[in-house]
């Protein structure tokens, strides 16, 4: 069976494990305009068809269930441009999310499109055969956008030509399995790749370990009763390309070529740290700023003094990866990036500098409010409670056509505020979350219910009335703070 439903419907019905949306809140990659809906949630999608028929065709087509396979392709795999020994498909795309940079994204995504401004930079990679094989199930291959991939990597490795190639790979693998009399998991990888090269799905340079010239035609193989070959070792991988040494890349910081150099140094990881630290003393201000940002993203605390400086100065510098005749997005201002990174470092001295950023609800941009509230929660300073509480009620009326576009102010700030306040010992966000159990969107209801259980420790069903009764009782007996 090949499951090409796009929602892993068949595999999940057969018992396959799956993931849906972002690991922490379940929200899906959104479309540009339209309802914020889960296409795999029957009640949610049915309600939208009935209430908003003109918009229903646009619902969350970018992401649905993602099956858990023998291997899960990750965003780190994509950034490293890893070429797997069992590769059956190559992909190329930018980080094509329609979400603007926000506090709900993973740290890696915030680094890539938020702090470096690399929304438009192409990423190349490969999808291993193991991603098509649901863990624990035989006799089924999952293709389309529901193969085994994490939320961040999917938005890169899901373009239509790539998924067409992935579907062709699944079809050839299924044919081989049938003719050989084996389950898909036992199809010889080398033999599969030979046919994928023949069909044009892969190039010879994509599978250097395969000798296509020596492979018998697939028609000849199909006349055989059985084919036996030891399965390829699936663990090793190698980078698809090589970049300059960190020392060479660092020479370009503070110049017109700095962004390319920053990408290389960021991807180099720990080996870049001893090269970056001395640049903090450089007379070149731009180079110092770039080195501090990179050190912060690479979790090196030597960046803290300059990040504090970014915050004090409200440093507005941004970066932009631009392409001719293409739209682009600048990075976050450096002082916004400083908020995020100082939150990751749990830097208490940053709290007095962060609080003024969110002092005016009308002036603070919604995304900055979320970034700051989340950072304050990571730091854990209870003096921030008074500044965060007003954001529990920040919201504005949003038409269904713009549900996803206005996510930040409509829902993200309030849920971030409620969660951060609870982490700081204040449960005043609980009644706000209870109100949101009546939200029209299943994605939001599910996340709010998860937060309520996390904050209160109560295993109450996602029913507004039941939670209201529980909260009222706690308020009456004076235990609502516990």
Coordinates of C-alpha atoms in Angstrom, one line a residue:
X1 CA 0.0 0.0 0.0
X2 CA 1.2 3.5 -0.8
X3 CA -0.4 6.2 1.4
X4 CA -0.4 9.4 -0.7
X5 CA -3.3 11.0 1.0
X6 CA -1.2 13.9 2.3
X7 CA -2.6 13.3 5.8
X8 CA -1.2 9.8 6.5
X9 CA -4.9 8.7 6.8
X10 CA -4.2 5.0 5.8
X11 CA -1.1 4.6 7.9
X12 CA -2.7 6.2 10.9
X13 CA -5.7 4.0 10.5
X14 CA -3.4 1.0 10.5
X15 CA -1.8 2.2 13.8
X16 CA 1.2 4.3 12.7
X17 CA 2.5 6.9 15.1
X18 CA 2.4 10.5 13.9
X19 CA 3.2 14.1 14.7
X20 CA 1.1 17.2 13.9
X21 CA 2.4 20.7 13.7
X22 CA 4.9 22.3 16.1
X23 CA 5.9 20.0 19.0
X24 CA 5.1 22.6 21.6
X25 CA 1.7 23.9 20.5
X26 CA 0.6 21.9 17.5
X27 CA 0.2 24.8 15.2
X28 CA 0.6 24.1 11.5
X29 CA 2.5 25.9 8.8
X30 CA 0.0 28.4 7.6
X31 CA -1.2 29.6 4.3
X32 CA -1.0 33.3 3.3
X33 CA -4.6 34.1 4.0
X34 CA -7.4 31.9 5.3
X35 CA -8.8 29.9 8.2
X36 CA -6.4 28.6 10.9
X37 CA -7.6 25.0 10.7
X38 CA -6.4 21.4 11.1
X39 CA -7.3 19.5 7.9
X40 CA -6.9 16.2 9.8
X41 CA -9.4 17.2 12.5
X42 CA -12.8 16.0 11.1
X43 CA -15.0 18.3 13.3
X44 CA -12.8 21.4 12.7
X45 CA -12.7 21.0 8.9
X46 CA -16.4 20.1 8.6
X47 CA -17.4 23.1 10.6
X48 CA -15.3 25.3 8.4
X49 CA -16.8 23.8 5.2
X50 CA -20.3 24.7 6.6
X51 CA -19.5 28.1 8.0
X52 CA -16.9 29.4 5.6
X53 CA -17.4 27.6 2.3
X54 CA -15.6 30.3 0.2
X55 CA -12.4 29.9 2.3
X56 CA -12.4 26.2 3.0
X57 CA -10.5 25.2 -0.1
X58 CA -7.5 27.1 1.3
X59 CA -7.3 25.4 4.6
X60 CA -3.8 24.5 5.9
X61 CA -2.7 22.7 2.7
X62 CA 1.0 23.1 3.7
X63 CA 1.0 20.7 6.6
X64 CA -1.0 17.9 8.2
X65 CA -0.1 14.7 10.0
X66 CA 3.5 13.6 9.6
X67 CA 4.1 9.8 10.1
X68 CA 6.9 8.7 12.4
X69 CA 9.1 6.6 10.3
X70 CA 12.3 4.5 10.6
X71 CA 14.1 7.9 10.3
X72 CA 12.8 11.5 10.7
X73 CA 14.3 14.1 8.5
X74 CA 15.3 17.1 10.6
X75 CA 15.9 20.8 10.1
X76 CA 19.5 20.2 11.1
X77 CA 19.7 17.6 8.3
X78 CA 18.5 20.2 5.9
X79 CA 20.8 23.0 7.1
X80 CA 23.8 20.6 6.9
X81 CA 22.6 19.6 3.4
X82 CA 23.1 15.9 4.3
X83 CA 23.2 13.4 1.5
X84 CA 22.0 10.1 3.0
X85 CA 23.3 6.7 1.8
X86 CA 19.7 5.6 1.3
X87 CA 18.6 8.8 -0.4
X88 CA 15.6 8.4 -2.8
X89 CA 14.8 12.1 -3.5
X90 CA 16.6 15.4 -3.5
X91 CA 15.0 18.7 -2.5
X92 CA 15.7 22.4 -2.8
X93 CA 13.7 25.3 -1.4
X94 CA 14.0 28.3 0.9
X95 CA 12.5 28.2 4.4
X96 CA 9.1 28.9 2.8
X97 CA 7.0 29.6 5.9
X98 CA 4.2 32.2 5.7
X99 CA 4.5 32.8 9.4
X100 CA 6.6 35.9 10.1
X101 CA 9.4 35.4 12.6
X102 CA 7.7 34.8 16.0
X103 CA 8.2 33.4 19.4
X104 CA 6.3 30.3 18.6
X105 CA 8.9 29.1 16.2
X106 CA 11.8 26.8 17.2
X107 CA 15.1 28.3 18.2
X108 CA 16.6 27.0 15.0
X109 CA 13.9 28.7 12.9
X110 CA 14.3 31.9 14.8
X111 CA 18.0 31.8 14.2
X112 CA 17.6 31.1 10.5
X113 CA 14.8 33.4 9.3
X114 CA 14.6 35.7 12.4
X115 CA 18.1 36.7 13.4
X116 CA 19.9 36.0 10.1
X117 CA 17.1 36.9 7.7
X118 CA 17.6 33.8 5.5
X119 CA 14.0 33.2 4.5
X120 CA 14.9 33.4 0.9
X121 CA 18.2 31.4 1.0
X122 CA 17.9 28.0 -0.7
X123 CA 18.6 24.8 1.2
X124 CA 19.5 21.6 -0.6
X125 CA 19.1 18.1 0.9
X126 CA 18.0 14.5 0.5
X127 CA 15.2 12.4 1.8
X128 CA 16.2 8.9 2.9
X129 CA 14.1 5.9 2.1
X130 CA 13.6 5.2 5.8
X131 CA 11.4 8.3 5.9
X132 CA 8.8 6.5 3.8
X133 CA 8.6 3.5 6.2
X134 CA 6.2 4.0 9.2
X135 CA 8.0 2.7 12.3
X136 CA 6.6 -0.7 13.3
X137 CA 4.5 -1.3 10.2
X138 CA 5.2 -3.5 7.2
X139 CA 3.6 -3.5 3.7
X140 CA 3.1 0.3 3.5
X141 CA 4.9 3.3 2.2
X142 CA 3.9 6.9 3.1
X143 CA 4.7 9.7 0.7
X144 CA 3.4 13.2 -0.1
X145 CA 3.8 15.7 2.7
X146 CA 3.1 13.1 5.4
X147 CA 6.4 11.3 5.2
X148 CA 8.6 11.2 8.3
X149 CA 10.0 14.7 8.7
X150 CA 10.0 17.3 11.4
X151 CA 7.9 20.5 11.3
X152 CA 10.8 22.8 10.4
X153 CA 12.3 20.6 7.7
X154 CA 8.9 20.0 6.0
X155 CA 8.5 23.6 4.9
X156 CA 11.7 23.2 2.9
X157 CA 11.3 19.6 1.7
X158 CA 7.7 19.7 0.5
X159 CA 7.7 21.5 -2.9
X160 CA 5.6 20.0 -5.6
X161 CA 8.4 18.8 -7.9
X162 CA 10.2 17.2 -4.9
X163 CA 7.0 15.4 -3.7
X164 CA 6.4 14.3 -7.3
X165 CA 9.8 12.7 -7.2
X166 CA 9.2 11.2 -3.8
X167 CA 5.9 9.7 -5.1
X168 CA 7.8 8.1 -8.0
X169 CA 10.4 6.7 -5.6
X170 CA 7.6 5.2 -3.5
X171 CA 6.0 3.6 -6.6
X172 CA 9.2 2.1 -7.8
X173 CA 10.0 0.8 -4.3
X174 CA 6.5 -0.8 -4.1
X175 CA 7.0 -2.4 -7.5
X176 CA 10.3 -3.8 -6.5
X177 CA 8.8 -5.2 -3.2
X178 CA 6.0 -6.9 -5.0
X179 CA 8.2 -8.5 -7.7
X180 CA 10.9 -9.6 -5.2
X181 CA 8.4 -10.9 -2.8
X182 CA 9.6 -8.8 0.1
X183 CA 8.2 -6.1 2.4
X184 CA 9.2 -2.5 1.4
X185 CA 11.6 -2.4 4.3
X186 CA 13.6 -5.2 2.7
X187 CA 13.9 -3.7 -0.7
X188 CA 17.7 -3.5 -1.5
X189 CA 18.6 0.2 -1.3
X190 CA 21.2 0.0 -4.0
X191 CA 18.8 -1.7 -6.4
X192 CA 16.1 0.9 -5.7
X193 CA 18.6 3.8 -6.3
X194 CA 19.7 2.3 -9.6
X195 CA 16.2 2.5 -10.9
X196 CA 15.7 6.0 -9.5
X197 CA 18.8 7.1 -11.4
X198 CA 17.4 5.5 -14.6
X199 CA 14.1 7.3 -14.1
X200 CA 15.8 10.6 -13.5
X201 CA 14.6 11.0 -9.9
X202 CA 18.2 10.9 -8.7
X203 CA 21.4 11.8 -10.5
X204 CA 24.5 9.6 -10.5
X205 CA 26.3 12.2 -8.2
X206 CA 23.5 11.8 -5.7
X207 CA 24.4 8.1 -5.1
X208 CA 28.1 7.7 -5.7
X209 CA 28.1 4.3 -4.2
X210 CA 25.8 2.9 -6.8
X211 CA 27.1 1.5 -10.1
X212 CA 24.2 2.1 -12.4
X213 CA 26.0 0.8 -15.5
X214 CA 26.2 -2.7 -14.0
X215 CA 22.6 -2.9 -13.0
X216 CA 20.3 -5.2 -15.0
X217 CA 17.2 -3.6 -16.6
X218 CA 14.2 -3.6 -14.2
X219 CA 12.3 -5.8 -16.7
X220 CA 14.9 -8.5 -16.3
X221 CA 14.7 -8.2 -12.5
X222 CA 11.0 -8.6 -12.6
X223 CA 11.3 -12.0 -14.4
X224 CA 13.3 -13.3 -11.5
X225 CA 11.5 -15.0 -8.6
X226 CA 13.5 -13.3 -5.8
X227 CA 16.3 -10.8 -5.3
X228 CA 18.5 -10.9 -2.2
X229 CA 21.0 -8.3 -1.2
X230 CA 22.3 -7.1 2.2
X231 CA 20.6 -3.8 3.2
X232 CA 22.7 -0.7 3.1
X233 CA 24.0 0.7 6.3
X234 CA 21.7 3.6 7.0
X235 CA 23.5 5.4 9.8
X236 CA 26.4 7.3 8.2
X237 CA 25.8 10.5 6.3
X238 CA 28.0 13.1 4.8
X239 CA 27.7 16.8 3.9
X240 CA 26.6 17.5 0.4
X241 CA 29.0 20.4 0.0
X242 CA 32.0 21.9 1.7
X243 CA 32.4 25.5 2.9
X244 CA 35.4 27.6 3.8
X245 CA 37.3 27.1 7.0
X246 CA 35.9 29.3 9.9
X247 CA 39.1 31.4 9.8
X248 CA 38.6 32.2 6.1
X249 CA 34.9 33.0 6.6
X250 CA 35.6 35.2 9.6
X251 CA 37.7 37.5 7.4
X252 CA 34.6 38.6 5.6
X253 CA 32.7 39.8 8.7
X254 CA 32.1 43.5 8.6
X255 CA 32.2 43.6 4.8
X256 CA 29.7 43.4 2.0
X257 CA 30.1 39.6 2.0
X258 CA 29.4 39.3 5.7
X259 CA 26.0 37.5 5.5
X260 CA 27.4 34.6 3.5
X261 CA 30.3 34.4 6.0
X262 CA 27.8 34.5 8.9
X263 CA 25.9 31.5 7.4
X264 CA 29.1 29.5 7.1
X265 CA 30.2 30.3 10.6
X266 CA 26.7 29.5 12.1
X267 CA 26.7 26.2 10.3
X268 CA 30.2 25.4 11.4
X269 CA 29.0 25.4 15.0
X270 CA 31.5 24.9 17.8
X271 CA 34.7 25.1 15.6
X272 CA 33.7 28.7 14.8
X273 CA 33.7 29.8 18.5
X274 CA 37.5 30.4 19.0
X275 CA 37.5 32.3 15.7
X276 CA 34.6 34.6 16.7
X277 CA 35.6 35.5 20.2
X278 CA 38.6 37.7 19.4
X279 CA 36.4 39.6 16.9
X280 CA 34.5 41.1 19.8
X281 CA 37.5 43.3 20.3
X282 CA 37.8 44.3 16.6
X283 CA 37.8 48.1 15.8
X284 CA 35.3 47.2 13.1
X285 CA 31.9 47.8 14.7
X286 CA 29.9 45.9 12.1
X287 CA 32.2 42.8 12.6
X288 CA 31.8 43.0 16.3
X289 CA 28.0 43.1 16.0
X290 CA 28.0 40.1 13.7
X291 CA 30.4 38.1 15.9
X292 CA 28.3 38.8 19.0
X293 CA 25.1 37.7 17.2
X294 CA 26.7 34.5 16.0
X295 CA 28.2 33.7 19.4
X296 CA 24.8 34.2 21.0
X297 CA 23.1 31.9 18.5
X298 CA 25.9 29.3 19.1
X299 CA 25.2 29.5 22.9
X300 CA 28.4 31.2 23.9
X301 CA 28.1 33.6 26.8
X302 CA 30.9 35.8 25.7
X303 CA 28.3 37.5 23.6
X304 CA 26.3 38.7 26.6
X305 CA 27.9 42.1 27.2
X306 CA 27.4 43.1 23.6
X307 CA 23.8 41.7 23.5
X308 CA 23.1 43.9 26.5
X309 CA 24.5 46.8 24.6
X310 CA 22.2 46.1 21.6
X311 CA 19.3 46.2 24.1
X312 CA 20.4 49.4 25.8
X313 CA 20.9 51.2 22.4
X314 CA 17.8 49.7 20.8
X315 CA 20.2 48.8 18.0
X316 CA 18.0 48.7 14.8
X317 CA 20.5 46.9 12.4
X318 CA 19.0 44.2 10.3
X319 CA 20.3 41.7 7.7
X320 CA 18.6 40.9 4.4
X321 CA 19.2 37.9 2.0
X322 CA 18.0 39.3 -1.3
X323 CA 17.4 37.7 -4.7
X324 CA 16.8 39.6 -7.9
X325 CA 13.1 40.0 -8.8
X326 CA 12.0 38.2 -5.6
X327 CA 10.4 39.4 -2.4
X328 CA 12.5 39.3 0.7
X329 CA 12.2 39.8 4.5
X330 CA 14.8 41.5 6.6
X331 CA 16.0 39.9 9.8
X332 CA 14.8 41.1 13.2
X333 CA 16.5 44.3 14.5
X334 CA 19.5 43.4 16.6
X335 CA 17.9 44.5 19.8
X336 CA 15.0 42.1 19.1
X337 CA 17.5 39.3 18.6
X338 CA 19.2 40.4 21.9
X339 CA 15.9 39.9 23.7
X340 CA 15.6 36.3 22.3
X341 CA 19.2 35.4 23.0
X342 CA 19.4 36.9 26.5
X343 CA 16.2 34.9 27.3
X344 CA 18.0 31.8 26.2
X345 CA 20.9 32.7 28.4
X346 CA 18.5 33.3 31.3
X347 CA 20.3 36.6 31.8
X348 CA 18.7 38.4 34.8
X349 CA 20.5 41.7 34.2
X350 CA 18.5 42.0 30.9
X351 CA 15.1 42.2 32.7
X352 CA 15.1 45.9 33.5
X353 CA 15.9 46.6 29.9
X354 CA 13.2 44.3 28.6
X355 CA 10.3 45.6 30.7
X356 CA 10.2 49.0 29.0
X357 CA 9.8 47.3 25.6
X358 CA 6.4 46.0 26.6
X359 CA 5.3 48.9 28.8
X360 CA 3.0 50.3 26.1
X361 CA 0.5 47.8 24.8
X362 CA -0.4 50.0 21.9
X363 CA 3.1 50.8 20.8
X364 CA 4.8 47.4 21.2
X365 CA 4.7 45.3 18.0
X366 CA 2.9 42.0 18.6
X367 CA 5.9 39.9 17.7
X368 CA 8.2 41.8 20.0
X369 CA 5.7 41.5 22.8
X370 CA 5.7 37.7 22.3
X371 CA 9.5 37.5 22.1
X372 CA 9.9 39.6 25.2
X373 CA 7.3 37.7 27.2
X374 CA 8.8 34.3 26.3
X375 CA 12.3 35.6 27.2
X376 CA 11.1 36.9 30.6
X377 CA 9.6 33.5 31.2
X378 CA 12.9 31.8 30.4
X379 CA 14.7 34.1 32.7
X380 CA 12.3 33.5 35.5
X381 CA 12.2 36.9 37.3
X382 CA 8.9 37.4 39.1
X383 CA 9.3 41.2 38.9
X384 CA 8.1 40.9 35.3
X385 CA 4.6 39.8 36.4
X386 CA 3.0 43.3 36.5
X387 CA 4.2 44.1 33.0
X388 CA 3.0 40.9 31.5
X389 CA -0.5 40.7 33.0
X390 CA -2.1 43.4 30.7
X391 CA -1.2 41.2 27.7
X392 CA -3.7 38.6 28.8
X393 CA -6.4 40.8 27.3
X394 CA -4.7 42.0 24.2
X395 CA -6.8 40.9 21.2
X396 CA -8.5 42.3 18.2
X397 CA -11.4 41.2 16.1
X398 CA -10.2 39.1 13.2
X399 CA -12.2 38.0 10.1
X400 CA -12.0 34.3 9.3
X401 CA -10.1 35.1 6.1
X402 CA -7.3 36.5 8.2
X403 CA -7.2 34.1 11.2
X404 CA -3.7 32.9 10.5
X405 CA -2.4 36.3 9.4
X406 CA -3.3 37.9 12.7
X407 CA -2.4 34.9 14.9
X408 CA 0.2 36.8 16.9
X409 CA -2.1 39.4 18.4
X410 CA -5.2 37.4 18.4
X411 CA -3.9 34.3 20.3
X412 CA -0.1 33.9 20.6
X413 CA 0.5 36.9 22.9
X414 CA -2.3 35.8 25.3
X415 CA -1.2 32.1 25.5
X416 CA 2.5 33.2 25.9
X417 CA 1.5 35.6 28.7
X418 CA -0.6 33.0 30.5
X419 CA 2.2 30.4 30.3
X420 CA 4.9 32.8 31.4
X421 CA 2.9 34.1 34.3
X422 CA 2.3 30.6 35.5
X423 CA 6.0 29.9 35.3
X424 CA 6.6 33.0 37.5
X425 CA 4.1 31.8 40.1
X426 CA 1.0 33.8 38.9
X427 CA -2.0 31.9 37.6
X428 CA -4.1 34.9 36.6
X429 CA -3.9 33.6 33.0
X430 CA -6.0 30.5 33.8
X431 CA -9.4 32.1 33.4
X432 CA -8.3 33.6 30.1
X433 CA -7.2 30.2 28.9
X434 CA -10.5 28.7 30.0
X435 CA -12.4 31.3 28.0
X436 CA -10.3 30.3 24.9
X437 CA -11.6 26.7 25.2
X438 CA -14.6 28.1 23.3
X439 CA -12.3 29.1 20.4
X440 CA -13.5 28.3 16.9
X441 CA -10.3 26.6 16.0
X442 CA -9.4 23.1 17.1
X443 CA -5.7 23.9 16.9
X444 CA -6.1 26.7 19.5
X445 CA -8.5 24.7 21.7
X446 CA -6.1 21.7 21.9
X447 CA -3.1 24.0 22.8
X448 CA -5.1 25.9 25.4
X449 CA -6.2 22.6 27.0
X450 CA -2.6 21.4 27.1
X451 CA -1.6 24.6 28.8
X452 CA -4.3 24.3 31.4
X453 CA -3.3 20.8 32.3
X454 CA 0.4 21.9 32.4
X455 CA -0.3 24.9 34.6
X456 CA -2.9 23.4 37.0
X457 CA -2.0 19.7 37.1
X458 CA -5.7 18.9 36.5
X459 CA -6.8 16.2 34.1
X460 CA -10.2 17.8 33.2
X461 CA -11.7 17.2 29.7
X462 CA -11.5 20.1 27.3
X463 CA -14.9 21.4 28.3
X464 CA -15.3 25.1 29.1
X465 CA -18.1 24.5 31.6
X466 CA -16.1 21.8 33.6
X467 CA -13.1 24.1 33.8
X468 CA -15.3 27.1 34.9
X469 CA -16.7 25.0 37.7
X470 CA -13.3 23.9 38.8
X471 CA -11.9 27.5 38.7
X472 CA -14.9 29.0 40.5
X473 CA -14.5 26.5 43.3
X474 CA -10.8 27.3 43.7
X475 CA -11.6 31.0 43.7
X476 CA -14.3 30.6 46.4
X477 CA -12.1 28.5 48.7
X478 CA -9.0 30.8 48.2
X479 CA -6.8 28.1 46.5
X480 CA -6.7 29.6 43.0
X481 CA -3.0 30.6 43.5
X482 CA -2.1 26.9 43.9

